[in-house]
CSV table of N, CA and C in Angstrom, one decimal:
chain,number,residue,atom,x,y,z
A,199,UNK,N,-29.5,-37.4,-8.0
A,199,UNK,CA,-29.0,-38.7,-7.0
A,199,UNK,C,-29.9,-39.1,-6.4
A,200,UNK,N,-30.4,-40.2,-6.2
A,200,UNK,CA,-31.6,-41.3,-5.9
A,200,UNK,C,-31.5,-40.8,-3.8
A,201,UNK,N,-32.7,-40.2,-3.6
A,201,UNK,CA,-32.9,-39.8,-2.8
A,201,UNK,C,-32.2,-40.9,-1.1
A,202,UNK,N,-32.2,-42.4,-1.2
A,202,UNK,CA,-31.9,-43.6,-0.8
A,202,UNK,C,-30.4,-43.2,-0.5
A,203,UNK,N,-29.8,-42.9,-1.6
A,203,UNK,CA,-27.9,-42.8,-1.4
A,203,UNK,C,-27.6,-41.5,-1.0
A,204,UNK,N,-28.6,-40.6,-0.7
A,204,UNK,CA,-28.4,-39.2,-0.1
A,204,UNK,C,-28.4,-39.6,1.7
A,205,UNK,N,-29.6,-40.3,1.8
A,205,UNK,CA,-29.4,-40.9,3.1
A,205,UNK,C,-28.5,-41.9,3.9
A,206,UNK,N,-28.2,-42.4,2.9
A,206,UNK,CA,-27.0,-43.7,3.4
A,206,UNK,C,-26.1,-44.1,2.1
A,207,UNK,N,-25.0,-42.9,1.9
A,207,UNK,CA,-23.9,-43.4,1.2
A,207,UNK,C,-23.6,-45.0,0.9
A,208,UNK,N,-23.4,-46.1,1.8
A,208,UNK,CA,-23.2,-47.1,1.7
A,208,UNK,C,-24.2,-48.0,0.8
A,209,UNK,N,-25.1,-47.7,0.6
A,209,UNK,CA,-25.8,-48.4,-0.4
A,209,UNK,C,-25.5,-48.5,-1.8
A,210,UNK,N,-24.7,-47.2,-1.9
A,210,UNK,CA,-24.1,-47.2,-3.3
A,210,UNK,C,-23.5,-48.3,-4.1
A,211,UNK,N,-23.3,-49.0,-5.4
A,211,UNK,CA,-22.9,-49.9,-6.0
A,211,UNK,C,-21.7,-50.2,-5.6
A,212,UNK,N,-20.8,-49.2,-5.4
A,212,UNK,CA,-19.3,-49.1,-5.7
A,212,UNK,C,-18.9,-49.7,-4.4
A,213,UNK,N,-19.9,-49.2,-3.0
A,213,UNK,CA,-19.4,-49.8,-1.9
A,213,UNK,C,-20.0,-51.4,-1.5
A,214,UNK,N,-20.5,-51.9,-2.4
A,214,UNK,CA,-20.9,-53.2,-2.2
A,214,UNK,C,-20.6,-54.4,-3.6
A,215,UNK,N,-19.2,-54.1,-4.1
A,215,UNK,CA,-18.8,-54.7,-5.2
A,215,UNK,C,-17.9,-56.1,-4.2
A,216,UNK,N,-17.9,-56.8,-4.9
A,216,UNK,CA,-17.1,-58.1,-3.8
A,216,UNK,C,-15.7,-57.6,-4.5
A,217,UNK,N,-14.6,-58.1,-3.4
A,217,UNK,CA,-13.3,-58.1,-3.7
A,217,UNK,C,-12.5,-58.4,-5.0
A,218,UNK,N,-13.0,-60.1,-5.8
A,218,UNK,CA,-12.7,-60.1,-6.8
A,218,UNK,C,-13.4,-59.3,-8.1
A,219,UNK,N,-14.3,-58.4,-7.8
A,219,UNK,CA,-14.5,-57.4,-8.7
A,219,UNK,C,-13.7,-56.3,-8.6
A,220,UNK,N,-13.6,-55.8,-7.4
A,220,UNK,CA,-12.4,-54.7,-7.4
A,220,UNK,C,-11.1,-54.9,-7.9
A,221,UNK,N,-10.6,-56.2,-7.7
A,221,UNK,CA,-9.2,-56.4,-8.2
A,221,UNK,C,-9.1,-56.4,-9.5
A,222,UNK,N,-10.3,-57.2,-10.3
A,222,UNK,CA,-10.3,-56.4,-11.7
A,222,UNK,C,-10.4,-55.2,-11.8
A,223,UNK,N,-11.1,-54.5,-11.4
A,223,UNK,CA,-11.4,-53.1,-11.5
A,223,UNK,C,-9.5,-52.3,-11.6
A,224,UNK,N,-9.0,-52.8,-10.5
A,224,UNK,CA,-7.8,-52.2,-10.5
A,224,UNK,C,-6.8,-52.5,-11.0
A,225,UNK,N,-6.7,-53.8,-11.7
A,225,UNK,CA,-5.9,-54.4,-12.8
A,225,UNK,C,-6.2,-53.6,-13.9
A,226,UNK,N,-7.2,-53.2,-14.4
A,226,UNK,CA,-7.1,-52.5,-15.4
A,226,UNK,C,-7.4,-51.2,-15.2
A,227,UNK,N,-7.0,-50.4,-14.2
A,227,UNK,CA,-6.8,-49.2,-13.8
A,227,UNK,C,-5.3,-49.0,-14.0
A,228,UNK,N,-4.7,-50.0,-13.3
A,228,UNK,CA,-3.4,-50.4,-13.5
A,228,UNK,C,-2.7,-50.1,-14.9
A,229,UNK,N,-3.7,-50.4,-16.1
A,229,UNK,CA,-2.6,-50.4,-17.5
A,229,UNK,C,-2.9,-49.2,-17.7
A,230,UNK,N,-4.1,-48.2,-17.2
A,230,UNK,CA,-3.8,-47.3,-17.8
A,230,UNK,C,-4.0,-46.2,-17.1
A,231,UNK,N,-3.0,-46.3,-15.9
A,231,UNK,CA,-2.3,-45.3,-15.2
A,231,UNK,C,-1.7,-44.4,-15.6
A,232,UNK,N,-1.8,-43.0,-15.6
A,232,UNK,CA,-1.1,-41.9,-15.8
A,232,UNK,C,-1.0,-40.9,-14.7
A,233,UNK,N,0.4,-40.0,-14.5
A,233,UNK,CA,0.6,-39.2,-13.5
A,233,UNK,C,-0.6,-38.1,-12.9
A,234,UNK,N,-1.4,-38.0,-13.9
A,234,UNK,CA,-2.9,-37.3,-13.8
A,234,UNK,C,-3.9,-38.0,-12.8
A,235,UNK,N,-3.7,-39.3,-13.3
A,235,UNK,CA,-4.9,-40.6,-12.4
A,235,UNK,C,-4.1,-41.7,-11.9
A,236,UNK,N,-3.1,-41.1,-11.0
A,236,UNK,CA,-2.3,-42.4,-10.4
A,236,UNK,C,-2.8,-43.3,-9.8
A,237,UNK,N,-2.6,-44.8,-9.5
A,237,UNK,CA,-3.2,-45.5,-8.8
A,237,UNK,C,-4.0,-45.1,-7.3
A,238,UNK,N,-3.4,-44.6,-6.8
A,238,UNK,CA,-3.5,-43.7,-5.5
A,238,UNK,C,-5.3,-43.6,-5.6
A,239,UNK,N,-5.3,-42.8,-6.7
A,239,UNK,CA,-6.8,-42.2,-7.1
A,239,UNK,C,-7.9,-43.3,-6.2
A,240,UNK,N,-7.8,-44.7,-6.6
A,240,UNK,CA,-8.5,-45.5,-6.3
A,240,UNK,C,-8.6,-45.6,-4.9
A,241,UNK,N,-7.8,-45.0,-3.8
A,241,UNK,CA,-8.1,-44.9,-2.4
A,241,UNK,C,-9.0,-43.9,-2.1
A,242,UNK,N,-9.1,-42.8,-2.8
A,242,UNK,CA,-10.4,-42.1,-2.6
A,242,UNK,C,-11.8,-42.1,-3.1
A,243,UNK,N,-12.3,-43.3,-3.5
A,243,UNK,CA,-13.6,-43.8,-3.9
A,243,UNK,C,-14.5,-43.3,-3.0
A,244,UNK,N,-14.1,-44.8,-1.9
A,244,UNK,CA,-15.2,-45.1,-0.9
A,244,UNK,C,-14.2,-45.8,0.1
A,245,UNK,N,-14.9,-46.1,1.3
A,245,UNK,CA,-14.1,-46.9,2.5
A,245,UNK,C,-13.7,-48.2,2.0
A,246,UNK,N,-14.8,-48.6,1.3
A,246,UNK,CA,-14.2,-50.3,0.7
A,246,UNK,C,-13.4,-50.3,-0.2
A,247,UNK,N,-13.5,-48.8,-1.2
A,247,UNK,CA,-12.4,-49.5,-2.0
A,247,UNK,C,-10.9,-48.9,-1.4
A,248,UNK,N,-11.1,-48.1,-0.7
A,248,UNK,CA,-9.6,-48.0,0.5
A,248,UNK,C,-9.0,-49.0,0.6
A,249,UNK,N,-10.1,-50.1,1.5
A,249,UNK,CA,-9.8,-51.4,2.2
A,249,UNK,C,-9.1,-51.9,1.1
A,250,UNK,N,-10.3,-52.3,0.1
A,250,UNK,CA,-9.8,-53.3,-0.6
A,250,UNK,C,-8.5,-53.0,-1.3
A,251,UNK,N,-8.4,-51.8,-1.9
A,251,UNK,CA,-6.9,-51.4,-2.3
A,251,UNK,C,-5.5,-51.4,-1.6
A,252,UNK,N,-5.8,-50.9,-0.4
A,252,UNK,CA,-4.6,-51.4,0.9
A,252,UNK,C,-4.6,-52.9,1.0
A,253,UNK,N,-5.2,-53.7,0.7
A,253,UNK,CA,-5.1,-55.1,0.8
A,253,UNK,C,-4.8,-55.8,-0.6
A,254,UNK,N,-4.7,-55.3,-1.4
A,254,UNK,CA,-4.4,-55.4,-2.8
A,254,UNK,C,-3.0,-55.6,-2.8
A,255,UNK,N,-2.1,-56.8,-3.2
A,255,UNK,CA,-0.7,-56.7,-3.5
A,255,UNK,C,-0.4,-55.9,-4.6
A,256,UNK,N,-1.0,-56.8,-5.6
A,256,UNK,CA,-0.9,-56.2,-7.4
A,256,UNK,C,-0.7,-54.7,-7.5
A,257,UNK,N,-1.8,-54.0,-6.7
A,257,UNK,CA,-1.5,-52.6,-7.0
A,257,UNK,C,0.2,-52.0,-6.1
A,258,UNK,N,0.4,-52.4,-5.5
A,258,UNK,CA,1.5,-51.6,-4.5
A,258,UNK,C,3.1,-52.7,-4.9
A,259,UNK,N,2.8,-53.4,-5.8
A,259,UNK,CA,4.0,-54.5,-6.5
A,259,UNK,C,4.0,-54.3,-7.9
A,260,UNK,N,3.0,-53.7,-8.4
A,260,UNK,CA,3.5,-53.6,-10.2
A,260,UNK,C,3.6,-52.1,-10.6
A,261,UNK,N,4.6,-52.0,-11.5
A,261,UNK,CA,5.0,-50.6,-11.5
A,261,UNK,C,5.8,-51.1,-13.3
A,262,UNK,N,4.8,-49.5,-14.1
A,262,UNK,CA,5.0,-49.4,-15.3
A,262,UNK,C,5.6,-48.3,-15.7
A,263,UNK,N,6.6,-48.1,-15.7
A,263,UNK,CA,7.5,-47.0,-15.7
A,263,UNK,C,7.7,-46.9,-17.1
A,264,UNK,N,7.4,-45.4,-17.4
A,264,UNK,CA,7.0,-45.5,-18.8
A,264,UNK,C,7.8,-43.4,-18.8
A,265,UNK,N,7.5,-43.0,-19.6
A,265,UNK,CA,8.2,-41.8,-20.2
A,265,UNK,C,7.9,-40.6,-18.8
A,266,UNK,N,7.7,-40.6,-17.7
A,266,UNK,CA,7.5,-39.9,-16.8
A,266,UNK,C,8.5,-39.7,-15.7
A,267,UNK,N,9.7,-40.0,-15.7
A,267,UNK,CA,10.5,-40.6,-14.6
A,267,UNK,C,10.3,-39.9,-13.1
A,268,UNK,N,9.8,-38.4,-13.1
A,268,UNK,CA,9.6,-37.5,-12.2
A,268,UNK,C,8.4,-38.1,-11.1
A,269,UNK,N,7.5,-38.5,-12.1
A,269,UNK,CA,6.1,-39.2,-11.7
A,269,UNK,C,6.7,-40.8,-10.8
A,270,UNK,N,7.4,-41.6,-11.6
A,270,UNK,CA,7.8,-42.8,-10.6
A,270,UNK,C,9.0,-42.4,-10.0
A,271,UNK,N,9.9,-41.3,-9.5
A,271,UNK,CA,10.5,-41.4,-8.5
A,271,UNK,C,10.0,-40.9,-7.4
A,272,UNK,N,9.0,-40.3,-7.1
A,272,UNK,CA,8.2,-40.0,-6.4
A,272,UNK,C,7.1,-41.1,-5.9
A,273,UNK,N,6.6,-41.5,-6.6
A,273,UNK,CA,5.7,-42.9,-6.4
A,273,UNK,C,6.0,-44.1,-5.6
A,274,UNK,N,7.5,-44.3,-6.6
A,274,UNK,CA,7.5,-45.9,-6.0
A,274,UNK,C,7.8,-46.3,-4.7
A,275,UNK,N,8.9,-45.0,-3.9
A,275,UNK,CA,9.0,-45.5,-2.7
A,275,UNK,C,7.5,-45.7,-1.8
A,276,UNK,N,6.6,-44.7,-1.9
A,276,UNK,CA,5.6,-44.7,-1.3
A,276,UNK,C,4.4,-46.1,-1.8
A,277,UNK,N,4.6,-46.7,-3.0
A,277,UNK,CA,4.0,-48.0,-3.0
A,277,UNK,C,4.9,-49.1,-2.4
A,278,UNK,N,6.1,-48.8,-2.3
A,278,UNK,CA,6.9,-49.9,-1.9
A,278,UNK,C,6.3,-50.0,-0.5
A,279,UNK,N,6.4,-48.9,0.1
A,279,UNK,CA,6.2,-48.7,1.5
A,279,UNK,C,4.7,-49.3,1.9
A,280,UNK,N,3.9,-49.3,1.4
A,280,UNK,CA,2.1,-49.5,1.4
A,280,UNK,C,2.3,-51.1,1.0
A,281,UNK,N,3.3,-51.6,0.3
A,281,UNK,CA,2.9,-53.0,-0.4
A,281,UNK,C,3.6,-53.9,0.6
A,282,UNK,N,3.2,-55.4,0.6
A,282,UNK,CA,3.8,-56.2,1.3
A,282,UNK,C,5.4,-56.6,1.1
A,283,UNK,N,6.2,-57.2,2.0
A,283,UNK,CA,7.5,-57.0,1.7
A,283,UNK,C,8.0,-58.6,1.2
A,284,UNK,N,7.1,-59.4,1.4
A,284,UNK,CA,7.1,-61.1,0.7
A,284,UNK,C,6.4,-61.0,-0.5
A,285,UNK,N,6.2,-59.9,-1.4
A,285,UNK,CA,5.6,-60.3,-2.8
A,285,UNK,C,6.7,-59.9,-4.0
A,286,UNK,N,6.5,-60.7,-4.5
A,286,UNK,CA,7.5,-60.0,-6.1
A,286,UNK,C,6.9,-59.0,-6.6
A,287,UNK,N,7.8,-58.1,-7.0
A,287,UNK,CA,7.4,-57.4,-8.0
A,287,UNK,C,7.4,-57.7,-9.3
A,288,UNK,N,6.3,-56.8,-10.2
A,288,UNK,CA,6.2,-57.2,-11.4
A,288,UNK,C,6.8,-55.7,-12.1
A,289,UNK,N,8.0,-55.5,-12.7
A,289,UNK,CA,8.0,-54.3,-13.8
A,289,UNK,C,7.9,-54.3,-14.8
A,290,UNK,N,7.5,-53.2,-15.5
A,290,UNK,CA,7.4,-53.1,-16.7
A,290,UNK,C,7.9,-51.5,-17.1
A,291,UNK,N,8.9,-51.9,-18.5
A,291,UNK,CA,9.6,-50.2,-18.6
A,291,UNK,C,9.2,-50.0,-20.0
A,292,UNK,N,8.6,-48.8,-20.2
A,292,UNK,CA,8.7,-48.6,-21.9
A,292,UNK,C,9.5,-47.3,-21.8
A,293,UNK,N,10.5,-47.5,-22.9
A,293,UNK,CA,11.2,-45.9,-23.1
A,293,UNK,C,10.8,-45.3,-24.6
A,294,UNK,N,11.1,-44.2,-24.9
A,294,UNK,CA,10.7,-43.8,-25.9
A,294,UNK,C,11.9,-43.7,-26.7
A,295,UNK,N,13.2,-44.3,-26.4
A,295,UNK,CA,14.4,-44.0,-27.5
A,295,UNK,C,15.0,-45.1,-27.0
A,296,UNK,N,15.7,-46.0,-27.6
A,296,UNK,CA,17.1,-46.6,-27.0
A,296,UNK,C,18.0,-45.9,-26.3
A,297,UNK,N,18.2,-44.9,-27.3
A,297,UNK,CA,19.4,-44.1,-26.9
A,297,UNK,C,19.1,-43.4,-25.6
A,298,UNK,N,18.4,-43.0,-25.2
A,298,UNK,CA,17.7,-42.4,-23.6
A,298,UNK,C,17.3,-43.6,-22.8
A,299,UNK,N,17.2,-44.6,-23.0
A,299,UNK,CA,16.9,-45.8,-22.4
A,299,UNK,C,17.2,-45.7,-20.9
A,300,UNK,N,18.8,-45.8,-20.4
A,300,UNK,CA,19.2,-45.1,-19.2
A,300,UNK,C,19.2,-44.0,-18.4
A,301,UNK,N,19.2,-43.1,-19.0
A,301,UNK,CA,18.9,-41.7,-18.5
A,301,UNK,C,17.4,-41.8,-18.1
A,302,UNK,N,16.4,-42.4,-18.8
A,302,UNK,CA,15.0,-42.0,-18.5
A,302,UNK,C,15.0,-43.0,-17.3
A,303,UNK,N,15.4,-44.1,-17.6
A,303,UNK,CA,15.1,-45.2,-16.2
A,303,UNK,C,15.7,-45.0,-14.9
A,304,UNK,N,17.1,-44.6,-15.1
A,304,UNK,CA,17.8,-44.5,-14.2
A,304,UNK,C,17.2,-44.2,-13.0
A,305,UNK,N,16.8,-42.6,-12.5
A,305,UNK,CA,16.1,-42.3,-11.3
A,305,UNK,C,15.1,-43.0,-10.8
A,306,UNK,N,14.1,-43.5,-11.8
A,306,UNK,CA,12.9,-44.5,-11.3
A,306,UNK,C,13.5,-45.8,-10.3
A,307,UNK,N,14.3,-46.6,-11.2
A,307,UNK,CA,14.9,-47.7,-11.1
A,307,UNK,C,16.0,-47.9,-9.6
A,308,UNK,N,16.5,-46.8,-9.2
A,308,UNK,CA,17.2,-46.3,-8.2
A,308,UNK,C,16.8,-46.7,-6.8
A,309,UNK,N,15.3,-46.5,-7.0
A,309,UNK,CA,14.1,-46.8,-5.6
A,309,UNK,C,13.9,-48.3,-5.6
A,310,UNK,N,14.0,-48.9,-6.7
A,310,UNK,CA,13.7,-50.6,-6.5
A,310,UNK,C,15.0,-51.4,-6.2
């Protein structure tokens, strides 16, 4: 590790990225989100990312509901609580089989 970063972590590039660049990173992270790597992981990078993530309406209003209903049942209420109440939600649903679609999605959608 660079000695200057060890003395002053605020000099790391991650701490100096402009908000619009962070928004792009967040948008791409949403596309690849998994239960093992949820969007909330972005809150742990550094203080500037925490601030930017909490200010990002897209992070807390976009839901890509897929094959893991247990994950979504637990995270939807948290994300709705973090998001602004005056922002429309973007909801994407991917089902594994049309015959199971209601069964798969119903628990998650009950929170919306």
